[in-house]
mmCIF file with all atom_site columns, C-alpha atoms in Angstrom:
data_model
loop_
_atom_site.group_PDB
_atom_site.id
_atom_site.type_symbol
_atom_site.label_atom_id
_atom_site.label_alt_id
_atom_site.label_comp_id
_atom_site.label_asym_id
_atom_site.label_entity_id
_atom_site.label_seq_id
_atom_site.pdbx_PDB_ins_code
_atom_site.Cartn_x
_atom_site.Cartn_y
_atom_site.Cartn_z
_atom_site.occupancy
_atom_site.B_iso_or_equiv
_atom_site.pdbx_formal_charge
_atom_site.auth_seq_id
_atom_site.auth_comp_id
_atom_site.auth_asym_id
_atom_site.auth_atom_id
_atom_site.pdbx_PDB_model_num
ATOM 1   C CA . UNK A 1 1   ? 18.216 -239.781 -188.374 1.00 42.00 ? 645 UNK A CA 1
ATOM 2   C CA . UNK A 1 2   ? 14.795 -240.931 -186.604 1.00 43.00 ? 646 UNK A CA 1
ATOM 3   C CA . UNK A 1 3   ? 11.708 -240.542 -187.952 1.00 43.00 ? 647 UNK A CA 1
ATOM 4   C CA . UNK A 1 4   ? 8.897  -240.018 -185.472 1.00 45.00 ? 648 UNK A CA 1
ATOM 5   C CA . UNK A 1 5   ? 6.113  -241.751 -188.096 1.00 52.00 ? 649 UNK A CA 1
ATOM 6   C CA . UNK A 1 6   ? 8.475  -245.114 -187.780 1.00 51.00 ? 650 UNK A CA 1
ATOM 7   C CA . UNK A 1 7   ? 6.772  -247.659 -185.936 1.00 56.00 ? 651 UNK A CA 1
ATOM 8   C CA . UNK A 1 8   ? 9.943  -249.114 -183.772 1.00 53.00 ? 652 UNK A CA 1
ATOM 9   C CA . UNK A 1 9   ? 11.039 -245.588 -183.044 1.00 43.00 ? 653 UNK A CA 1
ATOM 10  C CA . UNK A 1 10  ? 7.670  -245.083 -181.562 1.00 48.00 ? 654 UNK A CA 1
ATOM 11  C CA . UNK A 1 11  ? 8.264  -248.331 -179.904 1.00 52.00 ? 655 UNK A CA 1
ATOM 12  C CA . UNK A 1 12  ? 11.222 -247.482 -178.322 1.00 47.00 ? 656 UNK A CA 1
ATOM 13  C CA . UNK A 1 13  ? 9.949  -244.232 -177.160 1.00 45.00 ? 657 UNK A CA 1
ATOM 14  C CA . UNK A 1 14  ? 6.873  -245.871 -175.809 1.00 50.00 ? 658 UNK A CA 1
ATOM 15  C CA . UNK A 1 15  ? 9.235  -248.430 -173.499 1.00 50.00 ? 659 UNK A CA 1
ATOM 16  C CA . UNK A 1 16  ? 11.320 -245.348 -172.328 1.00 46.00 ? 660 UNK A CA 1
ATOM 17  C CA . UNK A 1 17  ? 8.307  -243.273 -171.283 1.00 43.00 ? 661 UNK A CA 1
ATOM 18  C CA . UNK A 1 18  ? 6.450  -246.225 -169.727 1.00 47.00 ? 662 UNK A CA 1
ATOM 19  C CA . UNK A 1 19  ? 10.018 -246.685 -167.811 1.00 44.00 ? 663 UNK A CA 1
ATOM 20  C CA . UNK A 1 20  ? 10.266 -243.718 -166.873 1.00 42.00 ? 664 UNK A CA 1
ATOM 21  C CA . UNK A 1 21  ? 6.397  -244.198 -164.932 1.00 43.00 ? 665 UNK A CA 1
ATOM 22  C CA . UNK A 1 22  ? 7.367  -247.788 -163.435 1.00 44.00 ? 666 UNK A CA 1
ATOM 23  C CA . UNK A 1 23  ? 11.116 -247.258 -162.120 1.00 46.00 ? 667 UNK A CA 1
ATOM 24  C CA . UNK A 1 24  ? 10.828 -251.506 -160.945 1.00 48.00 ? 668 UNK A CA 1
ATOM 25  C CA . UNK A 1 25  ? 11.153 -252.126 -164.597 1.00 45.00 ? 669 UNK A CA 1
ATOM 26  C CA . UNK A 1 26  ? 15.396 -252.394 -163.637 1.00 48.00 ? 670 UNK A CA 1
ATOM 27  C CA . UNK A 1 27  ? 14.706 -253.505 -160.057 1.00 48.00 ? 671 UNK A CA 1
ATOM 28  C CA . UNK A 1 28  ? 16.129 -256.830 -159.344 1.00 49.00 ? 672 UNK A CA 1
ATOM 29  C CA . UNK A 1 29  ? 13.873 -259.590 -159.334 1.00 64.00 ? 673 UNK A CA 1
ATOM 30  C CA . UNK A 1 30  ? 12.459 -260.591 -155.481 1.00 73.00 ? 674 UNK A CA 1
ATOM 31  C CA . UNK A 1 31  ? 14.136 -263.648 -154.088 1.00 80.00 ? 675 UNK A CA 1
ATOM 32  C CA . UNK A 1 32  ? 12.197 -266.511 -153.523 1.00 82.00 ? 676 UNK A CA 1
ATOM 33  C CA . UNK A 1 33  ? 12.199 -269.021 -151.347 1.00 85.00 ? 677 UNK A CA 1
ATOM 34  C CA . UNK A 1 34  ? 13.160 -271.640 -153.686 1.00 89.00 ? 678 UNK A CA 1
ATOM 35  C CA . UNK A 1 35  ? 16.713 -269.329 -154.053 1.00 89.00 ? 679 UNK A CA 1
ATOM 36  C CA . UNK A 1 36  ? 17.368 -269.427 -150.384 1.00 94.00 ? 680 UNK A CA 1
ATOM 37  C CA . UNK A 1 37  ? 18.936 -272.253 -148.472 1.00 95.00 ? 681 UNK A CA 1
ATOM 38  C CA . UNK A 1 38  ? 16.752 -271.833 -145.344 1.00 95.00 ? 682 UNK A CA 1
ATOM 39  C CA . UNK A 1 39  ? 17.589 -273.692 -142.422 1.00 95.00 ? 683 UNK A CA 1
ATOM 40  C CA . UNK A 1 40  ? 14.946 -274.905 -140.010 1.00 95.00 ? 684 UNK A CA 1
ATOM 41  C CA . UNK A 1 41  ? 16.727 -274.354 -137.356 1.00 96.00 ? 685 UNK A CA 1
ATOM 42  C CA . UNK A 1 42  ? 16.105 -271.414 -135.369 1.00 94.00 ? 686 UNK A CA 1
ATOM 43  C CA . UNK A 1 43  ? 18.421 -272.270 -132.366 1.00 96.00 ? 687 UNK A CA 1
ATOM 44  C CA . UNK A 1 44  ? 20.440 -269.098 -130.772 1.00 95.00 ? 688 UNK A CA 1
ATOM 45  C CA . UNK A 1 45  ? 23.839 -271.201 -132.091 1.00 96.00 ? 689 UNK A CA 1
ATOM 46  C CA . UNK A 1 46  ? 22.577 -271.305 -136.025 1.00 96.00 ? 690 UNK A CA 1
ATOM 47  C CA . UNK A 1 47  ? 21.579 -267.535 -135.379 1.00 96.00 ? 691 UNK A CA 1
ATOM 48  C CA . UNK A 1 48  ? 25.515 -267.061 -134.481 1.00 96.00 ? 692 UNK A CA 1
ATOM 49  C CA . UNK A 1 49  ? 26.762 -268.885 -136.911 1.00 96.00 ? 693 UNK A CA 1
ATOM 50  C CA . UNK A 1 50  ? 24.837 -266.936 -139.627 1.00 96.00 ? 694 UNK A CA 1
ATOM 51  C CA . UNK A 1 51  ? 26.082 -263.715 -138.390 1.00 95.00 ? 695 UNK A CA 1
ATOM 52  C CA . UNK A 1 52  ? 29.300 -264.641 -138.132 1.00 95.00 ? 696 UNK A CA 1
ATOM 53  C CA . UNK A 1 53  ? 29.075 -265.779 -141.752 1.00 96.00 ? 697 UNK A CA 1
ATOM 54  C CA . UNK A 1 54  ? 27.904 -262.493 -142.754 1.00 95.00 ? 698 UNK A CA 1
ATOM 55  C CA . UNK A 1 55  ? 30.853 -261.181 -140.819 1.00 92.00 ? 699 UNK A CA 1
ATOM 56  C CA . UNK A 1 56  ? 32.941 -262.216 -142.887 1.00 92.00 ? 700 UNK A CA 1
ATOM 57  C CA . UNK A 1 57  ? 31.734 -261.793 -146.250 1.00 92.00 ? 701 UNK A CA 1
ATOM 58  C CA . UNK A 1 58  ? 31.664 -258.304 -145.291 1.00 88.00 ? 702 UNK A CA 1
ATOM 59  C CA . UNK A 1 59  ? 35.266 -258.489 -144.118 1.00 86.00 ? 703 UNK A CA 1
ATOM 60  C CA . UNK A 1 60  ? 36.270 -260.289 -147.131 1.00 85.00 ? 704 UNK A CA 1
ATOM 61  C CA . UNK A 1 61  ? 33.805 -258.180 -149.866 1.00 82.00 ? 705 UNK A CA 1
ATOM 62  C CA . UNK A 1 62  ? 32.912 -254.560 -148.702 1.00 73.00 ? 706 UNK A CA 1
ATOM 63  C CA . UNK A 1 63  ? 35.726 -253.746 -145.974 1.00 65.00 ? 707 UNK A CA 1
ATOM 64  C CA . UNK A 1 64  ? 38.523 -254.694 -148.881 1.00 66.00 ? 708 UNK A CA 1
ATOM 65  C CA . UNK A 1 65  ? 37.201 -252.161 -151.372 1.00 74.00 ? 709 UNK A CA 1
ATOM 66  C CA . UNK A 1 66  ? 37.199 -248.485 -150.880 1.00 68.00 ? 710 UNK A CA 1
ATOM 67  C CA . UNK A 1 67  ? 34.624 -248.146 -153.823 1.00 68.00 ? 711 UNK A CA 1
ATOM 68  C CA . UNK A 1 68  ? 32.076 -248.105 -150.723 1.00 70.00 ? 712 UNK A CA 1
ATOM 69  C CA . UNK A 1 69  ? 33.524 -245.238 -149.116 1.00 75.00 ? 713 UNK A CA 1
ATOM 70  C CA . UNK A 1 70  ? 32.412 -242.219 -151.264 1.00 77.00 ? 714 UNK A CA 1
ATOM 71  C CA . UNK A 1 71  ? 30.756 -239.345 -150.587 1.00 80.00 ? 715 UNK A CA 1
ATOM 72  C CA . UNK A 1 72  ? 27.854 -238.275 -153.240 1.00 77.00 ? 716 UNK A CA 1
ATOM 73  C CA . UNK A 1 73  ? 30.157 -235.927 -154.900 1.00 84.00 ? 717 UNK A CA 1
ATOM 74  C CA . UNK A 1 74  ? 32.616 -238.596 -155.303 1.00 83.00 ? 718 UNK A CA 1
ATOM 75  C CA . UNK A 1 75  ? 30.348 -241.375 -156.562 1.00 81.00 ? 719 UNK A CA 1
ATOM 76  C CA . UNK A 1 76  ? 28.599 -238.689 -159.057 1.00 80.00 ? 720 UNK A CA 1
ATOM 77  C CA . UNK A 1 77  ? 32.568 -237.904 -160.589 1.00 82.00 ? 721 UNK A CA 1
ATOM 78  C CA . UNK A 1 78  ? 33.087 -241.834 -160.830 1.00 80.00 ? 722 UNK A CA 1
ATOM 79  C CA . UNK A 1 79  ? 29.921 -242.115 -162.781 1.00 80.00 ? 723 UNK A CA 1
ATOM 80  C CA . UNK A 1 80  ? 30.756 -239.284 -164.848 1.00 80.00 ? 724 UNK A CA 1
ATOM 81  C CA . UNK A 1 81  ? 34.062 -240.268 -165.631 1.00 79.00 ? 725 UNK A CA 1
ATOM 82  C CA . UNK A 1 82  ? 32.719 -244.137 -166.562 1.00 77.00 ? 726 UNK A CA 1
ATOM 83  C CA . UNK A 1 83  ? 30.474 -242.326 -168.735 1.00 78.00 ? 727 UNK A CA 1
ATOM 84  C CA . UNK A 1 84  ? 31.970 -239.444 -170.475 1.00 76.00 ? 728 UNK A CA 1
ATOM 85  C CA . UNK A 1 85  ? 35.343 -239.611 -169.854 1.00 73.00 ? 729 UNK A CA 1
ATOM 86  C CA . UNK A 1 86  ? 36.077 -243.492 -170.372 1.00 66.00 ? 730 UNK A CA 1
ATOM 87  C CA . UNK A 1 87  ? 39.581 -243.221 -168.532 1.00 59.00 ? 731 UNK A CA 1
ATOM 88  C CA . UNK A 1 88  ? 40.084 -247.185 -168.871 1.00 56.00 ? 732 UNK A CA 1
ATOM 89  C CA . UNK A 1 89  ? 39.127 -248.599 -165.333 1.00 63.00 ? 733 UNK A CA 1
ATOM 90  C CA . UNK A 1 90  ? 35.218 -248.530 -164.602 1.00 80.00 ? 734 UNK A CA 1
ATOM 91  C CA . UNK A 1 91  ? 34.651 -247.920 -160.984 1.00 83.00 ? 735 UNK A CA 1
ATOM 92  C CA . UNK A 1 92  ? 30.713 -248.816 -161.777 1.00 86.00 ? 736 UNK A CA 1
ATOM 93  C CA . UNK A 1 93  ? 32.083 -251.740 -163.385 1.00 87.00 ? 737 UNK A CA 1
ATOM 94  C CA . UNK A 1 94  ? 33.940 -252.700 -160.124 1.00 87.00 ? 738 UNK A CA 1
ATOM 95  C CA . UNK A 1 95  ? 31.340 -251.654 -157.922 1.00 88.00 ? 739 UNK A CA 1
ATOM 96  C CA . UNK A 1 96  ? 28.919 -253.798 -159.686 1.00 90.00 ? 740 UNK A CA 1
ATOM 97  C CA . UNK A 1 97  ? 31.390 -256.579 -159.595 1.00 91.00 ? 741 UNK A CA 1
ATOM 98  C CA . UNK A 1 98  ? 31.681 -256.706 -155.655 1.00 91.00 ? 742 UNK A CA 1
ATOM 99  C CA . UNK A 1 99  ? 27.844 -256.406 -155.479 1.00 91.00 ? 743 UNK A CA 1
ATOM 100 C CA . UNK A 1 100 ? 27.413 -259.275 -157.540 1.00 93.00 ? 744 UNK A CA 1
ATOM 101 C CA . UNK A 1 101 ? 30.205 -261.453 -155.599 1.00 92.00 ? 745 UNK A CA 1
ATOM 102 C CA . UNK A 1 102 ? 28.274 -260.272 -152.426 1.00 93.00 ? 746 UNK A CA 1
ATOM 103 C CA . UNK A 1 103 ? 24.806 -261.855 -154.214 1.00 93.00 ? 747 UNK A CA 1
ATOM 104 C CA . UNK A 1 104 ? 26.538 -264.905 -154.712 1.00 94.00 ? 748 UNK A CA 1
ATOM 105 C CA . UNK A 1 105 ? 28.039 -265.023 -151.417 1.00 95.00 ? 749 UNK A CA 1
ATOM 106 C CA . UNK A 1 106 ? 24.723 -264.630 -149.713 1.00 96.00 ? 750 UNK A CA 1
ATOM 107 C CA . UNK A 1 107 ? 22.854 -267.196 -151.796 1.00 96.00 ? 751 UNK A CA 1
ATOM 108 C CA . UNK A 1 108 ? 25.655 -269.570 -150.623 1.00 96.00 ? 752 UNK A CA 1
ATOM 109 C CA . UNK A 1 109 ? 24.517 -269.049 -146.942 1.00 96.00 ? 753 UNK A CA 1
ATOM 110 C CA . UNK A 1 110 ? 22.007 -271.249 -144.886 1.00 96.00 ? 754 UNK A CA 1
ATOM 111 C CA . UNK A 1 111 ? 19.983 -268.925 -143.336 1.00 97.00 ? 755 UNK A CA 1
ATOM 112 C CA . UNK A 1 112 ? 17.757 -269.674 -140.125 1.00 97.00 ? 756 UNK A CA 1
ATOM 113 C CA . UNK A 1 113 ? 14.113 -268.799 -140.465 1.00 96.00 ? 757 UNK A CA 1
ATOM 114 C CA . UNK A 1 114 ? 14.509 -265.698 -137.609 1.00 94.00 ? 758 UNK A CA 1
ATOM 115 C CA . UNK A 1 115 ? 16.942 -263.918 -139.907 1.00 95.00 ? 759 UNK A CA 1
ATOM 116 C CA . UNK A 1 116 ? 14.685 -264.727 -143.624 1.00 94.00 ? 760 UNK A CA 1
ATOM 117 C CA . UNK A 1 117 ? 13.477 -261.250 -143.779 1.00 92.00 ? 761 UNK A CA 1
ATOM 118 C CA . UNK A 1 118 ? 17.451 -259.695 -143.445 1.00 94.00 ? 762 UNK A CA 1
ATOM 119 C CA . UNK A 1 119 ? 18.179 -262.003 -145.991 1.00 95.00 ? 763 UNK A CA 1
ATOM 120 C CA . UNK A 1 120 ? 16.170 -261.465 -148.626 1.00 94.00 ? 764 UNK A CA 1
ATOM 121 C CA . UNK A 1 121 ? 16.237 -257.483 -148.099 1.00 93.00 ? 765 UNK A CA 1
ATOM 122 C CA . UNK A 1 122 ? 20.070 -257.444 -148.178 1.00 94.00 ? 766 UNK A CA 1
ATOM 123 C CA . UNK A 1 123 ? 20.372 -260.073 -151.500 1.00 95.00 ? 767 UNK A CA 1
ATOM 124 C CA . UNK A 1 124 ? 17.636 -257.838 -152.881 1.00 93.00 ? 768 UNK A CA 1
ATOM 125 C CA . UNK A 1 125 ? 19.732 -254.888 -152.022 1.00 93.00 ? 769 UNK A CA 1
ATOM 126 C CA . UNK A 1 126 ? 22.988 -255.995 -153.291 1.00 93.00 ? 770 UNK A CA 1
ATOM 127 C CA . UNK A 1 127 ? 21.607 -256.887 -156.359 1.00 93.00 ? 771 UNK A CA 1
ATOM 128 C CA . UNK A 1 128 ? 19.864 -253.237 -157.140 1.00 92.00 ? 772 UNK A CA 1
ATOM 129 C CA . UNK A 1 129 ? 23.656 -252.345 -156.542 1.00 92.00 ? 773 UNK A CA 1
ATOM 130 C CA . UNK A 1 130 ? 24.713 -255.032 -159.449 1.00 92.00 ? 774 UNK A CA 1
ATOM 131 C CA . UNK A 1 131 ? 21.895 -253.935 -161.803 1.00 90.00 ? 775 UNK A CA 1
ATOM 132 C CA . UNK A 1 132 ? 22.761 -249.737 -161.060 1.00 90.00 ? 776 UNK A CA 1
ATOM 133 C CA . UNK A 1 133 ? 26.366 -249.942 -161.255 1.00 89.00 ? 777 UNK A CA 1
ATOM 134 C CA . UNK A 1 134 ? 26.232 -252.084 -164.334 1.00 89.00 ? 778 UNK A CA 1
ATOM 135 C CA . UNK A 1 135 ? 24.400 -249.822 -166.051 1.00 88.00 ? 779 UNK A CA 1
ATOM 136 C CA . UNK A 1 136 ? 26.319 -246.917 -165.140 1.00 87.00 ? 780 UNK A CA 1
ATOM 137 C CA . UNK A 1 137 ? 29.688 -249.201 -166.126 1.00 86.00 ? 781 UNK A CA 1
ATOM 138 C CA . UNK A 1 138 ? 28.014 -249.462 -169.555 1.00 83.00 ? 782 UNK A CA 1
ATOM 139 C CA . UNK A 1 139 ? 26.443 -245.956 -169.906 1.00 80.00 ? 783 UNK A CA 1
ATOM 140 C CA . UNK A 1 140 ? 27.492 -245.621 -173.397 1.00 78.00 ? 784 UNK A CA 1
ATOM 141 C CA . UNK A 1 141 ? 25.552 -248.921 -174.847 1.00 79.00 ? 785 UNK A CA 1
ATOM 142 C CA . UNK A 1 142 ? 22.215 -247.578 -173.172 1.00 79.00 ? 786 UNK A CA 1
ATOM 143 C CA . UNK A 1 143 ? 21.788 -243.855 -171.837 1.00 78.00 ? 787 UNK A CA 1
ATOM 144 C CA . UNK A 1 144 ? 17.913 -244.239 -171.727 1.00 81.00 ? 788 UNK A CA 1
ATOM 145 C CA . UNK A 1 145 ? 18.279 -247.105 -169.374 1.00 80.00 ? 789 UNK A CA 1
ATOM 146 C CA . UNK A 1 146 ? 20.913 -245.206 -167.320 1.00 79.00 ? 790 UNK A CA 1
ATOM 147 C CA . UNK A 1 147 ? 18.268 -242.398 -167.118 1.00 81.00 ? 791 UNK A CA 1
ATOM 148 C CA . UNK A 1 148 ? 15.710 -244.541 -165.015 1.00 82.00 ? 792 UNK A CA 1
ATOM 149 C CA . UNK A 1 149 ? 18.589 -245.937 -163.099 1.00 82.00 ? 793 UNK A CA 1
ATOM 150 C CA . UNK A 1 150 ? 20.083 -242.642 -162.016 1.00 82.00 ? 794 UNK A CA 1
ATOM 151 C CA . UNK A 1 151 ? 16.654 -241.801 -160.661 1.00 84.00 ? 795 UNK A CA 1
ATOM 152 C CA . UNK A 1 152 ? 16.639 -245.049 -158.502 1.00 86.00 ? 796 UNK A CA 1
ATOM 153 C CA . UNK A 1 153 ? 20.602 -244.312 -157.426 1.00 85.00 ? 797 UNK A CA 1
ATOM 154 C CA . UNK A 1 154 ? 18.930 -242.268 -154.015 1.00 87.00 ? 798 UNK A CA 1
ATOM 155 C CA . UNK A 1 155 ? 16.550 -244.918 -153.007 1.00 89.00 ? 799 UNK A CA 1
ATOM 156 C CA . UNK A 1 156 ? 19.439 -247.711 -153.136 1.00 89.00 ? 800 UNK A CA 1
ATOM 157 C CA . UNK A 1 157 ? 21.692 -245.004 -151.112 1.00 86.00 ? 801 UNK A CA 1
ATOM 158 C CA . UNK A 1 158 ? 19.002 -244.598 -148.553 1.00 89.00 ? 802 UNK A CA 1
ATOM 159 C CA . UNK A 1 159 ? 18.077 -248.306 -148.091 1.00 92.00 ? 803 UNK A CA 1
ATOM 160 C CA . UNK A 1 160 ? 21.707 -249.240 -147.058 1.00 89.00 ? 804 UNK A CA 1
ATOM 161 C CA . UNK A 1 161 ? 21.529 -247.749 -143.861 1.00 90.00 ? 805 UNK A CA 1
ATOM 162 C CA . UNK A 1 162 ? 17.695 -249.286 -143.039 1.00 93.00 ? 806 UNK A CA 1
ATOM 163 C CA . UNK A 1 163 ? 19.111 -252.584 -143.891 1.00 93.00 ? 807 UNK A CA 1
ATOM 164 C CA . UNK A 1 164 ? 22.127 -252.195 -141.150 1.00 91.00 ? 808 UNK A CA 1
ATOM 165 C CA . UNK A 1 165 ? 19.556 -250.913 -139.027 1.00 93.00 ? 809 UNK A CA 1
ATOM 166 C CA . UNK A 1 166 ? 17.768 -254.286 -139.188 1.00 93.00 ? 810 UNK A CA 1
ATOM 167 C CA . UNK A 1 167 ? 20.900 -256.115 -138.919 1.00 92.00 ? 811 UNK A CA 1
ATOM 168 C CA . UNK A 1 168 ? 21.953 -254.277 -135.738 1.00 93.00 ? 812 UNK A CA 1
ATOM 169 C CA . UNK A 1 169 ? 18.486 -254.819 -134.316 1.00 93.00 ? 813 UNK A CA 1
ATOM 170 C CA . UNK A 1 170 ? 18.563 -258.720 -134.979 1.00 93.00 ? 814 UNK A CA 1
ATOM 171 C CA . UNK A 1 171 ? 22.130 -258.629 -133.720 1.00 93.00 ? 815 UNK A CA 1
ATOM 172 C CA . UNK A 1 172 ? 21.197 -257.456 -130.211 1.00 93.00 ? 816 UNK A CA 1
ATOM 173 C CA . UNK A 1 173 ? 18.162 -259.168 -130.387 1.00 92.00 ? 817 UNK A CA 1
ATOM 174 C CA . UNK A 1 174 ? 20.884 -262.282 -129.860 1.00 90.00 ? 818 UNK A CA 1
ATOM 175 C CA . UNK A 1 175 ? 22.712 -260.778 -127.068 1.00 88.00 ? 819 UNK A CA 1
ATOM 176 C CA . UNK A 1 176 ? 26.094 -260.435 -129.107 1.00 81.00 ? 820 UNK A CA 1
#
């Protein structure tokens, strides 16, 4: 039973609504730098071998899981069923998962200075997913927090496609 005079509930209500007004309070943290292993250099053949590198953590990563390939309707009935239904296997648990081996796979790369901005946006990007799907995996320990992160679900949906778009655009940029 809550009582609205109580000053943690009144705490906790304050948090929620001042979430609710700043939606970066379950962003990811921005990479830095210092996170990256940056390579200085910027020759066409270190360009190459980046991409290729991020080849094949897609290959290995995103092209092995068919949690990716959803339509809205599908991913809305996997996060309803994590969160109401509890069936046993989390697809937001597993999503998260693969979004978090994709962070660490990315942090692992030496990236040349003409491809820092990709970088960054895509480790930034993969993260969100960790931080979204994780909540929705754990739903039933924190429905406030899954609340705000619902609302950011469409901006992480839309920025996918942007970040290809910069990847495709770098890619030709190279000739390949």
């Amino acid at each position: 039973n809550f009582n609205s005079d109580n000053p943690g509930f009144q705490g906790m209500i304050q948090g929620a609504l001042s979430g609710l007004q700043n939606p970066s309070l379950f962003s990811s943290r921005a990479i830095q730098d210092k996170d990256l292993k940056i390579s200085s250099d910027n020759s066409r053949e270190a360009q190459i071998k980046y991409v290729e590198a991020v080849e094949n953590i897609s290959r290995e990563n995103i092209e092995k899981s068919n949690l990716f390939i959803r339509s809205s309707e599908e991913l809305v009935s996997d996060i309803n069923d994590d969160c109401f239904l509890r069936t046993g296997s989390s697809l937001s648990g597993q999503r998260a998962g693969l979004y978090q081996a994709l962070v660490s796979a990315y942090l692992q790369l030496t990236v040349p200075p003409e491809w820092l901005d990709f970088h960054r946006q895509i480790i930034n990007h993969f993260n969100d997913g960790y931080l979204i799907f994780n909540s929705f995996a754990n739903c039933q320990d924190d429905p406030i927090k899954v609340s705000l992160t619902a609302e950011q679900l469409p901006d992480f949906l839309m920025a996918g496609p942007m970040i290809q778009e910069l990847f495709d655009k770098k890619y030709q940029e190279l000739g390949l």
